[in-house]
Amino acid sequence: MMNLTGAGKIGLILVIAAILGAGYYYFGPDSTKDKVTSIISTKTPEGGPSSTSTESAATDDNTASSESSATGTEGTAFSYTAPEPVDGTLKGVVELGASGFNSFVVTIDKGKNWKVEKKEFGNSMVMENMATDYDIRIGLKKYISSMIDNGVSGKNIHFVVSSGAQKAEVTQKIIKVLKDMGYLVNTVTPELEGTLGLKCTMPEPYINKGFFADIGSGNTKIAWSEGGYIKTLETYGAKYYENGTTADGVYEEVGAKAKQVPTSQREICFIIGGVPSDLAKEVRKGDERYTVLKAAEAYKLDKAKSKAGGNIYKAIADATGCKQFVFDWDANFTIGFLLGLK
């Protein structure tokens, strides 16, 4: 070794130490170079798949969990404001349903924007007290007078019989009396009922990413828009237990029908019907129009019809994987019928 002063020797030692340290920094088992290469490999090439590091994967897992909670059924808010009608006309419609009457006084404008001014759901008293043609006539006159008192012209009152109610004997008696009174009574098929329900219930921004369900007493309708057309499927209603049908059998069939909803349109479901109304009551906030239902398994149902409707709801949810079921307090397929009138 060359002759160096004490200071020179110290300087040389420091240089050697620095070189050795740098070699370990770049080529050691935990080198920063390896870490830099690892970070670069996690970047996603344009249009290509991503390769995620352990640290990154953990972050993604946390994000997914948070998103699942945010978009899950229970406790989720739904913010949408329906457009208000301008210079609209008051129209009335009465649904003759399998369990009673539903009636609506609605303002509708030329653009088909609408607003419910008065509504009455599940008036079974009218139907239950109609033993004779005379009883039917008196009951209907009172019902019609109430709508006229709310500003609806007699010519703008319409009667629609749900597909589930057409099988009931009392419904046929009511139809006969209404016709004798000069009213046109409109009947619908399950397919048309589903179409009208979707048109009334589904907000335009959701038409290509959501589907519609109506769990009625006599039947359930599932509908969605596909290729510019509305497709509707019919299955069991919430009173299936009256015919001795098993819950498991209903669950399987409803699920099979619901699986036909395109995957791209399972993001959200707009739902109506008697049992969904009862489920929505448990979680409704104030007088909000739209209420997001809890997950099907979160409800404790004890009544026969509620259990049956809950079984149908669960079958739809399980089959589609949809996490957000939005109940519309104003919607009814008969309003869809009004929207189709000139």
C-alpha atoms as a printed R data frame, in Angstrom:
    type eleno elety resid chain resno        x       y       z
1   ATOM     1    CA   MET     A     1    0.000   0.000   0.000
2   ATOM     2    CA   MET     A     2    1.303   3.445  -0.825
3   ATOM     3    CA   ASN     A     3    2.663   5.695   1.847
4   ATOM     4    CA   LEU     A     4   -0.202   7.723   3.239
5   ATOM     5    CA   THR     A     5   -0.473  10.131   6.029
6   ATOM     6    CA   GLY     A     6   -2.811   9.361   8.906
7   ATOM     7    CA   ALA     A     7   -5.468  11.587   7.408
8   ATOM     8    CA   GLY     A     8   -5.015   9.938   4.011
9   ATOM     9    CA   LYS     A     9   -5.496   6.483   5.504
10  ATOM    10    CA   ILE     A    10   -8.686   7.572   7.209
11  ATOM    11    CA   GLY     A    11   -9.956   9.054   3.932
12  ATOM    12    CA   LEU     A    12   -9.203   5.832   2.057
13  ATOM    13    CA   ILE     A    13  -11.034   3.763   4.671
14  ATOM    14    CA   LEU     A    14  -14.083   6.000   4.343
15  ATOM    15    CA   VAL     A    15  -14.093   5.645   0.545
16  ATOM    16    CA   ILE     A    16  -13.935   1.828   0.770
17  ATOM    17    CA   ALA     A    17  -16.742   1.790   3.315
18  ATOM    18    CA   ALA     A    18  -18.882   3.950   1.059
19  ATOM    19    CA   ILE     A    19  -18.261   1.603  -1.918
20  ATOM    20    CA   LEU     A    20  -19.204  -1.470   0.132
21  ATOM    21    CA   GLY     A    21  -22.336   0.246   1.446
22  ATOM    22    CA   ALA     A    22  -23.449   1.164  -2.046
23  ATOM    23    CA   GLY     A    23  -22.954  -2.418  -3.217
24  ATOM    24    CA   TYR     A    24  -25.194  -3.718  -0.442
25  ATOM    25    CA   TYR     A    25  -27.740  -0.963  -1.173
26  ATOM    26    CA   TYR     A    26  -28.095  -2.023  -4.807
27  ATOM    27    CA   PHE     A    27  -27.493  -5.757  -4.661
28  ATOM    28    CA   GLY     A    28  -28.447  -6.871  -1.154
29  ATOM    29    CA   PRO     A    29  -31.535  -9.104  -0.460
30  ATOM    30    CA   ASP     A    30  -33.696  -6.117   0.569
31  ATOM    31    CA   SER     A    31  -32.302  -3.713  -1.995
32  ATOM    32    CA   THR     A    32  -34.079  -0.511  -2.952
33  ATOM    33    CA   LYS     A    33  -33.457  -1.440  -6.590
34  ATOM    34    CA   ASP     A    34  -35.653  -4.526  -6.146
35  ATOM    35    CA   LYS     A    35  -38.295  -2.376  -4.467
36  ATOM    36    CA   VAL     A    36  -38.250   0.132  -7.327
37  ATOM    37    CA   THR     A    37  -38.644  -2.712  -9.854
38  ATOM    38    CA   SER     A    38  -41.574  -4.067  -7.804
39  ATOM    39    CA   ILE     A    39  -43.324  -0.690  -7.755
40  ATOM    40    CA   ILE     A    40  -42.909  -0.265 -11.510
41  ATOM    41    CA   SER     A    41  -44.405  -3.710 -12.132
42  ATOM    42    CA   THR     A    42  -47.648  -2.699 -10.366
43  ATOM    43    CA   LYS     A    43  -48.404   0.045 -12.887
44  ATOM    44    CA   THR     A    44  -51.131  -0.903 -15.329
45  ATOM    45    CA   PRO     A    45  -50.154  -0.520 -18.985
46  ATOM    46    CA   GLU     A    46  -52.768   1.315 -21.002
47  ATOM    47    CA   GLY     A    47  -55.566  -1.173 -21.635
48  ATOM    48    CA   GLY     A    48  -53.649  -3.993 -19.889
49  ATOM    49    CA   PRO     A    49  -54.162  -5.962 -16.647
50  ATOM    50    CA   SER     A    50  -52.704  -4.793 -13.395
51  ATOM    51    CA   SER     A    51  -50.203  -6.668 -11.234
52  ATOM    52    CA   THR     A    52  -50.783  -5.667  -7.635
53  ATOM    53    CA   SER     A    53  -48.251  -5.802  -4.811
54  ATOM    54    CA   THR     A    54  -49.217  -7.201  -1.418
55  ATOM    55    CA   GLU     A    55  -49.437  -3.718   0.038
56  ATOM    56    CA   SER     A    56  -51.577  -2.517  -2.865
57  ATOM    57    CA   ALA     A    57  -53.850  -5.589  -2.650
58  ATOM    58    CA   ALA     A    58  -54.512  -4.920   1.003
59  ATOM    59    CA   THR     A    59  -55.546  -1.381   0.142
60  ATOM    60    CA   ASP     A    60  -57.875  -2.635  -2.594
61  ATOM    61    CA   ASP     A    61  -59.458  -5.120  -0.205
62  ATOM    62    CA   ASN     A    62  -60.217  -2.321   2.208
63  ATOM    63    CA   THR     A    63  -61.684  -0.211  -0.596
64  ATOM    64    CA   ALA     A    64  -63.881  -3.074  -1.805
65  ATOM    65    CA   SER     A    65  -65.164  -3.643   1.701
66  ATOM    66    CA   SER     A    66  -65.988   0.039   2.052
67  ATOM    67    CA   GLU     A    67  -67.773   0.136  -1.312
68  ATOM    68    CA   SER     A    68  -69.771  -2.966  -0.456
69  ATOM    69    CA   SER     A    69  -70.946  -1.319   2.726
70  ATOM    70    CA   ALA     A    70  -71.767   1.903   0.917
71  ATOM    71    CA   THR     A    71  -73.789   0.244  -1.825
72  ATOM    72    CA   GLY     A    72  -75.358  -2.504   0.228
73  ATOM    73    CA   THR     A    73  -79.095  -2.756   0.765
74  ATOM    74    CA   GLU     A    74  -79.365  -1.894   4.438
75  ATOM    75    CA   GLY     A    75  -79.055   1.747   5.418
76  ATOM    76    CA   THR     A    76  -78.366   3.015   1.905
77  ATOM    77    CA   ALA     A    77  -79.826   6.314   0.797
78  ATOM    78    CA   PHE     A    78  -81.276   6.905  -2.656
79  ATOM    79    CA   SER     A    79  -81.237  10.463  -3.885
80  ATOM    80    CA   TYR     A    80  -83.408  11.250  -6.864
81  ATOM    81    CA   THR     A    81  -85.954  13.972  -7.469
82  ATOM    82    CA   ALA     A    82  -88.627  13.270 -10.062
83  ATOM    83    CA   PRO     A    83  -89.359  16.158 -12.466
84  ATOM    84    CA   GLU     A    84  -92.472  18.143 -11.575
85  ATOM    85    CA   PRO     A    85  -95.331  18.435 -14.093
86  ATOM    86    CA   VAL     A    86  -95.960  21.859 -15.633
87  ATOM    87    CA   ASP     A    87  -99.513  22.938 -16.529
88  ATOM    88    CA   GLY     A    88 -100.738  19.408 -16.014
89  ATOM    89    CA   THR     A    89 -104.213  17.861 -15.951
90  ATOM    90    CA   LEU     A    90 -105.756  16.066 -12.975
91  ATOM    91    CA   LYS     A    91 -106.596  12.438 -13.690
92  ATOM    92    CA   GLY     A    92 -107.889   9.687 -11.451
93  ATOM    93    CA   VAL     A    93 -107.339   5.954 -11.629
94  ATOM    94    CA   VAL     A    94 -108.595   3.101  -9.488
95  ATOM    95    CA   GLU     A    95 -106.865  -0.252  -9.391
96  ATOM    96    CA   LEU     A    96 -109.045  -3.241  -8.676
97  ATOM    97    CA   GLY     A    97 -106.460  -5.468  -7.064
98  ATOM    98    CA   ALA     A    98 -106.520  -8.971  -5.647
99  ATOM    99    CA   SER     A    99 -106.634  -7.606  -2.082
100 ATOM   100    CA   GLY     A   100 -108.655  -4.433  -2.530
101 ATOM   101    CA   PHE     A   101 -108.654  -1.047  -4.208
102 ATOM   102    CA   ASN     A   102 -105.792   1.377  -4.746
103 ATOM   103    CA   SER     A   103 -106.659   4.836  -6.031
104 ATOM   104    CA   PHE     A   104 -104.634   7.789  -7.254
105 ATOM   105    CA   VAL     A   105 -105.313  11.375  -8.201
106 ATOM   106    CA   VAL     A   106 -102.436  12.413 -10.432
107 ATOM   107    CA   THR     A   107 -101.361  15.561 -12.248
108 ATOM   108    CA   ILE     A   108  -99.852  14.747 -15.645
109 ATOM   109    CA   ASP     A   109  -98.416  17.218 -18.131
110 ATOM   110    CA   LYS     A   110  -97.792  16.932 -21.879
111 ATOM   111    CA   GLY     A   111  -94.244  15.722 -21.278
112 ATOM   112    CA   LYS     A   112  -95.571  12.802 -19.196
113 ATOM   113    CA   ASN     A   113  -94.138  14.255 -16.006
114 ATOM   114    CA   TRP     A   114  -96.452  13.374 -13.158
115 ATOM   115    CA   LYS     A   115  -97.133  13.935  -9.498
116 ATOM   116    CA   VAL     A   116  -99.496  12.134  -7.129
117 ATOM   117    CA   GLU     A   117 -101.870  14.591  -5.455
118 ATOM   118    CA   LYS     A   118 -103.779  12.009  -3.428
119 ATOM   119    CA   LYS     A   119 -103.449   8.275  -2.993
120 ATOM   120    CA   GLU     A   120 -105.124   5.495  -1.111
121 ATOM   121    CA   PHE     A   121 -103.591   2.034  -0.915
122 ATOM   122    CA   GLY     A   122 -105.216  -1.246  -0.023
123 ATOM   123    CA   ASN     A   123 -108.815  -0.156   0.528
124 ATOM   124    CA   SER     A   124 -110.149  -3.660   1.058
125 ATOM   125    CA   MET     A   125 -113.230  -2.388   2.882
126 ATOM   126    CA   VAL     A   126 -114.804  -1.363  -0.397
127 ATOM   127    CA   MET     A   127 -114.391  -4.820  -1.832
128 ATOM   128    CA   GLU     A   128 -115.315  -6.724   1.324
129 ATOM   129    CA   ASN     A   129 -118.618  -4.874   1.737
130 ATOM   130    CA   MET     A   130 -119.784  -5.435  -1.847
131 ATOM   131    CA   ALA     A   131 -122.008  -8.447  -1.369
132 ATOM   132    CA   THR     A   132 -124.731  -7.454  -3.859
133 ATOM   133    CA   ASP     A   133 -124.917  -5.372  -7.044
134 ATOM   134    CA   TYR     A   134 -126.630  -2.655  -5.001
135 ATOM   135    CA   ASP     A   135 -123.791  -2.639  -2.435
136 ATOM   136    CA   ILE     A   136 -121.271  -2.466  -5.249
137 ATOM   137    CA   ARG     A   137 -123.052   0.455  -6.896
138 ATOM   138    CA   ILE     A   138 -123.337   2.444  -3.633
139 ATOM   139    CA   GLY     A   139 -119.723   1.749  -2.703
140 ATOM   140    CA   LEU     A   140 -118.401   2.735  -6.107
141 ATOM   141    CA   LYS     A   141 -120.444   5.933  -6.193
142 ATOM   142    CA   LYS     A   142 -118.903   7.012  -2.907
143 ATOM   143    CA   TYR     A   143 -115.466   6.136  -4.199
144 ATOM   144    CA   ILE     A   144 -115.983   8.076  -7.438
145 ATOM   145    CA   SER     A   145 -117.503  11.062  -5.603
146 ATOM   146    CA   SER     A   146 -114.415  11.288  -3.431
147 ATOM   147    CA   MET     A   147 -112.209  11.592  -6.502
148 ATOM   148    CA   ILE     A   148 -114.484  14.212  -8.077
149 ATOM   149    CA   ASP     A   149 -114.343  16.181  -4.819
150 ATOM   150    CA   ASN     A   150 -110.579  16.273  -5.294
151 ATOM   151    CA   GLY     A   151 -110.975  18.060  -8.611
152 ATOM   152    CA   VAL     A   152 -110.962  15.147 -11.056
153 ATOM   153    CA   SER     A   153 -113.430  15.381 -13.943
154 ATOM   154    CA   GLY     A   154 -115.718  12.364 -14.257
155 ATOM   155    CA   LYS     A   155 -114.408  11.682 -17.772
156 ATOM   156    CA   ASN     A   156 -110.850  11.507 -16.405
157 ATOM   157    CA   ILE     A   157 -111.564   8.714 -13.923
158 ATOM   158    CA   HIS     A   158 -110.362   5.310 -15.087
159 ATOM   159    CA   PHE     A   159 -110.645   1.793 -13.713
160 ATOM   160    CA   VAL     A   160 -107.995  -0.847 -14.256
161 ATOM   161    CA   VAL     A   161 -108.173  -4.474 -13.118
162 ATOM   162    CA   SER     A   162 -104.856  -6.021 -12.143
163 ATOM   163    CA   SER     A   163 -103.890  -9.324 -13.714
164 ATOM   164    CA   GLY     A   164 -103.956 -11.010 -10.324
165 ATOM   165    CA   ALA     A   165 -107.475  -9.783  -9.512
166 ATOM   166    CA   GLN     A   166 -109.149 -10.973 -12.701
167 ATOM   167    CA   LYS     A   167 -109.564 -14.484 -11.312
168 ATOM   168    CA   ALA     A   168 -111.586 -13.340  -8.292
169 ATOM   169    CA   GLU     A   169 -115.359 -13.751  -8.488
170 ATOM   170    CA   VAL     A   170 -116.094 -10.444  -6.744
171 ATOM   171    CA   THR     A   171 -113.955  -8.619  -9.315
172 ATOM   172    CA   GLN     A   172 -116.176  -9.794 -12.151
173 ATOM   173    CA   LYS     A   173 -119.243  -8.494 -10.281
174 ATOM   174    CA   ILE     A   174 -117.585  -5.106  -9.815
175 ATOM   175    CA   ILE     A   175 -116.635  -4.938 -13.502
176 ATOM   176    CA   LYS     A   176 -120.250  -5.634 -14.496
177 ATOM   177    CA   VAL     A   177 -121.647  -2.866 -12.278
178 ATOM   178    CA   LEU     A   178 -119.044  -0.364 -13.468
179 ATOM   179    CA   LYS     A   179 -119.956  -1.074 -17.068
180 ATOM   180    CA   ASP     A   180 -123.639  -0.633 -16.209
181 ATOM   181    CA   MET     A   181 -122.718   2.774 -14.748
182 ATOM   182    CA   GLY     A   182 -121.118   3.742 -18.066
183 ATOM   183    CA   TYR     A   183 -117.464   3.307 -17.101
184 ATOM   184    CA   LEU     A   184 -114.909   1.570 -19.273
185 ATOM   185    CA   VAL     A   185 -113.050  -1.054 -17.261
186 ATOM   186    CA   ASN     A   186 -109.568  -1.843 -18.498
187 ATOM   187    CA   THR     A   187 -108.014  -5.246 -17.940
188 ATOM   188    CA   VAL     A   188 -104.321  -6.002 -18.296
189 ATOM   189    CA   THR     A   189 -102.200  -9.084 -18.821
190 ATOM   190    CA   PRO     A   190  -99.265  -9.748 -16.476
191 ATOM   191    CA   GLU     A   191  -96.913  -8.731 -19.298
192 ATOM   192    CA   LEU     A   192  -98.651  -5.388 -19.813
193 ATOM   193    CA   GLU     A   193  -98.883  -4.826 -16.073
194 ATOM   194    CA   GLY     A   194  -95.124  -5.283 -15.760
195 ATOM   195    CA   THR     A   195  -94.515  -2.925 -18.669
196 ATOM   196    CA   LEU     A   196  -96.781  -0.222 -17.230
197 ATOM   197    CA   GLY     A   197  -95.242  -0.670 -13.780
198 ATOM   198    CA   LEU     A   198  -91.726  -0.210 -15.106
199 ATOM   199    CA   LYS     A   199  -92.703   2.882 -17.129
200 ATOM   200    CA   CYS     A   200  -94.171   4.489 -14.031
201 ATOM   201    CA   THR     A   201  -91.566   3.409 -11.499
202 ATOM   202    CA   MET     A   202  -88.200   3.388 -13.263
203 ATOM   203    CA   PRO     A   203  -86.523   6.831 -13.443
204 ATOM   204    CA   GLU     A   204  -85.115   7.508 -16.901
205 ATOM   205    CA   PRO     A   205  -81.447   7.670 -15.760
206 ATOM   206    CA   TYR     A   206  -81.670   4.069 -14.492
207 ATOM   207    CA   ILE     A   207  -83.448   2.449 -17.433
208 ATOM   208    CA   ASN     A   208  -80.292   0.720 -18.736
209 ATOM   209    CA   LYS     A   209  -78.804  -0.339 -15.412
210 ATOM   210    CA   GLY     A   210  -81.778  -1.381 -13.291
211 ATOM   211    CA   PHE     A   211  -84.807  -3.646 -13.307
212 ATOM   212    CA   PHE     A   212  -88.309  -3.569 -11.870
213 ATOM   213    CA   ALA     A   213  -90.250  -5.913  -9.574
214 ATOM   214    CA   ASP     A   214  -93.862  -5.832  -8.428
215 ATOM   215    CA   ILE     A   215  -94.672  -8.360  -5.693
216 ATOM   216    CA   GLY     A   216  -98.456  -8.495  -5.777
217 ATOM   217    CA   SER     A   217 -100.841 -10.767  -3.933
218 ATOM   218    CA   GLY     A   218 -101.862 -12.707  -7.038
219 ATOM   219    CA   ASN     A   219  -98.580 -12.665  -8.945
220 ATOM   220    CA   THR     A   220  -95.147 -11.092  -9.174
221 ATOM   221    CA   LYS     A   221  -93.868  -9.253 -12.227
222 ATOM   222    CA   ILE     A   222  -90.181  -8.781 -13.054
223 ATOM   223    CA   ALA     A   223  -89.376  -6.438 -15.934
224 ATOM   224    CA   TRP     A   224  -86.483  -4.675 -17.611
225 ATOM   225    CA   SER     A   225  -85.690  -2.761 -20.784
226 ATOM   226    CA   GLU     A   226  -83.773  -4.659 -23.442
227 ATOM   227    CA   GLY     A   227  -83.010  -3.511 -26.961
228 ATOM   228    CA   GLY     A   228  -85.584  -0.752 -26.783
229 ATOM   229    CA   TYR     A   229  -88.321  -3.116 -25.615
230 ATOM   230    CA   ILE     A   230  -89.586  -4.021 -22.154
231 ATOM   231    CA   LYS     A   231  -89.456  -7.684 -21.230
232 ATOM   232    CA   THR     A   232  -91.717  -8.939 -18.433
233 ATOM   233    CA   LEU     A   233  -91.830 -12.275 -16.621
234 ATOM   234    CA   GLU     A   234  -94.613 -13.436 -14.305
235 ATOM   235    CA   THR     A   235  -94.229 -15.709 -11.316
236 ATOM   236    CA   TYR     A   236  -95.842 -16.484  -7.945
237 ATOM   237    CA   GLY     A   237  -97.541 -13.787  -5.864
238 ATOM   238    CA   ALA     A   238  -97.420 -13.292  -2.092
239 ATOM   239    CA   LYS     A   239 -100.547 -15.391  -1.485
240 ATOM   240    CA   TYR     A   240  -99.078 -18.564  -2.964
241 ATOM   241    CA   TYR     A   241  -99.433 -20.300   0.388
242 ATOM   242    CA   GLU     A   242 -103.213 -20.361  -0.032
243 ATOM   243    CA   ASN     A   243 -102.772 -22.942  -2.785
244 ATOM   244    CA   GLY     A   244 -100.508 -25.183  -0.748
245 ATOM   245    CA   THR     A   245  -97.422 -24.231  -2.767
246 ATOM   246    CA   THR     A   246  -94.175 -24.728  -0.858
247 ATOM   247    CA   ALA     A   247  -91.850 -21.859  -0.039
248 ATOM   248    CA   ASP     A   248  -88.857 -23.770  -1.449
249 ATOM   249    CA   GLY     A   249  -90.623 -24.363  -4.748
250 ATOM   250    CA   VAL     A   250  -91.536 -20.686  -5.046
251 ATOM   251    CA   TYR     A   251  -87.999 -19.625  -4.146
252 ATOM   252    CA   GLU     A   252  -86.578 -21.812  -6.905
253 ATOM   253    CA   GLU     A   253  -88.993 -20.652  -9.600
254 ATOM   254    CA   VAL     A   254  -88.776 -16.964  -8.731
255 ATOM   255    CA   GLY     A   255  -84.994 -17.248  -8.695
256 ATOM   256    CA   ALA     A   256  -84.978 -18.917 -12.108
257 ATOM   257    CA   LYS     A   257  -87.071 -16.071 -13.537
258 ATOM   258    CA   ALA     A   258  -84.969 -13.364 -11.876
259 ATOM   259    CA   LYS     A   259  -81.751 -14.842 -13.286
260 ATOM   260    CA   GLN     A   260  -82.974 -13.857 -16.741
261 ATOM   261    CA   VAL     A   261  -82.413 -10.190 -15.891
262 ATOM   262    CA   PRO     A   262  -79.247  -9.185 -17.794
263 ATOM   263    CA   THR     A   263  -76.205  -8.927 -15.549
264 ATOM   264    CA   SER     A   264  -75.613  -5.342 -16.671
265 ATOM   265    CA   GLN     A   265  -79.030  -4.341 -15.317
266 ATOM   266    CA   ARG     A   266  -78.790  -5.735 -11.805
267 ATOM   267    CA   GLU     A   267  -77.254  -2.661 -10.210
268 ATOM   268    CA   ILE     A   268  -80.546  -1.442  -8.740
269 ATOM   269    CA   CYS     A   269  -84.134  -2.682  -8.514
270 ATOM   270    CA   PHE     A   270  -87.180  -0.440  -8.251
271 ATOM   271    CA   ILE     A   271  -89.816  -2.404  -6.393
272 ATOM   272    CA   ILE     A   272  -93.502  -1.968  -5.542
273 ATOM   273    CA   GLY     A   273  -96.291  -4.122  -4.113
274 ATOM   274    CA   GLY     A   274  -98.106  -4.746  -0.843
275 ATOM   275    CA   VAL     A   275  -95.403  -6.684   0.974
276 ATOM   276    CA   PRO     A   276  -92.558  -4.374  -0.186
277 ATOM   277    CA   SER     A   277  -94.672  -1.515   1.183
278 ATOM   278    CA   ASP     A   278  -94.763  -3.192   4.600
279 ATOM   279    CA   LEU     A   279  -91.009  -3.784   4.474
280 ATOM   280    CA   ALA     A   280  -90.375  -0.151   3.543
281 ATOM   281    CA   LYS     A   281  -92.440   1.094   6.504
282 ATOM   282    CA   GLU     A   282  -89.817  -0.250   8.902
283 ATOM   283    CA   VAL     A   283  -87.067   1.974   7.531
284 ATOM   284    CA   ARG     A   284  -88.814   4.941   5.919
285 ATOM   285    CA   LYS     A   285  -87.417   8.323   6.913
286 ATOM   286    CA   GLY     A   286  -90.121  10.963   7.233
287 ATOM   287    CA   ASP     A   287  -92.236  11.285   4.127
288 ATOM   288    CA   GLU     A   288  -89.488  10.416   1.638
289 ATOM   289    CA   ARG     A   289  -90.765   9.138  -1.683
290 ATOM   290    CA   TYR     A   290  -88.016   6.553  -2.169
291 ATOM   291    CA   THR     A   291  -87.067   4.105   0.568
292 ATOM   292    CA   VAL     A   292  -84.233   1.596   0.277
293 ATOM   293    CA   LEU     A   293  -85.241  -1.762   1.749
294 ATOM   294    CA   LYS     A   294  -83.105  -3.690   4.190
295 ATOM   295    CA   ALA     A   295  -81.601  -6.971   3.045
296 ATOM   296    CA   ALA     A   296  -84.246  -9.708   2.890
297 ATOM   297    CA   GLU     A   297  -82.691 -11.711   5.709
298 ATOM   298    CA   ALA     A   298  -82.687  -8.659   7.994
299 ATOM   299    CA   TYR     A   299  -86.497  -8.698   8.305
300 ATOM   300    CA   LYS     A   300  -88.270 -10.687  11.013
301 ATOM   301    CA   LEU     A   301  -91.597 -11.614   9.417
302 ATOM   302    CA   ASP     A   302  -94.354 -13.475  11.232
303 ATOM   303    CA   LYS     A   303  -97.535 -13.109   9.149
304 ATOM   304    CA   ALA     A   304  -98.172 -15.628   6.376
305 ATOM   305    CA   LYS     A   305  -98.396 -13.103   3.542
306 ATOM   306    CA   SER     A   306  -95.373 -11.164   4.769
307 ATOM   307    CA   LYS     A   307  -93.304 -14.342   5.019
308 ATOM   308    CA   ALA     A   308  -94.350 -15.366   1.523
309 ATOM   309    CA   GLY     A   309  -93.567 -11.944   0.075
310 ATOM   310    CA   GLY     A   310  -90.258 -11.910   1.941
311 ATOM   311    CA   ASN     A   311  -89.413 -15.280   0.413
312 ATOM   312    CA   ILE     A   312  -90.055 -13.870  -3.068
313 ATOM   313    CA   TYR     A   313  -87.989 -10.782  -2.299
314 ATOM   314    CA   LYS     A   314  -85.091 -12.932  -1.076
315 ATOM   315    CA   ALA     A   315  -85.281 -15.149  -4.162
316 ATOM   316    CA   ILE     A   316  -85.004 -12.116  -6.439
317 ATOM   317    CA   ALA     A   317  -82.131 -10.647  -4.411
318 ATOM   318    CA   ASP     A   318  -80.201 -13.926  -4.240
319 ATOM   319    CA   ALA     A   319  -80.655 -14.725  -7.928
320 ATOM   320    CA   THR     A   320  -79.614 -11.299  -9.204
321 ATOM   321    CA   GLY     A   321  -77.089 -10.303  -6.566
322 ATOM   322    CA   CYS     A   322  -78.739  -6.868  -6.526
323 ATOM   323    CA   LYS     A   323  -77.929  -4.964  -3.336
324 ATOM   324    CA   GLN     A   324  -80.204  -1.954  -3.677
325 ATOM   325    CA   PHE     A   325  -83.985  -2.365  -3.755
326 ATOM   326    CA   VAL     A   326  -85.761   0.982  -3.879
327 ATOM   327    CA   PHE     A   327  -89.437   1.185  -2.948
328 ATOM   328    CA   ASP     A   328  -91.424   4.017  -4.557
329 ATOM   329    CA   TRP     A   329  -94.269   5.182  -2.309
330 ATOM   330    CA   ASP     A   330  -96.156   6.845  -5.178
331 ATOM   331    CA   ALA     A   331  -95.776   4.375  -8.028
332 ATOM   332    CA   ASN     A   332  -98.385   1.955  -9.331
333 ATOM   333    CA   PHE     A   333  -98.821   0.276 -12.696
334 ATOM   334    CA   THR     A   334 -102.145   2.092 -13.120
335 ATOM   335    CA   ILE     A   335 -100.270   5.402 -13.226
336 ATOM   336    CA   GLY     A   336  -98.290   3.847 -16.058
337 ATOM   337    CA   PHE     A   337 -101.667   3.239 -17.694
338 ATOM   338    CA   LEU     A   338 -102.548   6.947 -17.324
339 ATOM   339    CA   LEU     A   339  -99.205   7.942 -18.831
340 ATOM   340    CA   GLY     A   340 -100.063   5.935 -21.915
341 ATOM   341    CA   LEU     A   341 -103.302   7.822 -22.536
342 ATOM   342    CA   LYS     A   342 -103.443  10.696 -25.014
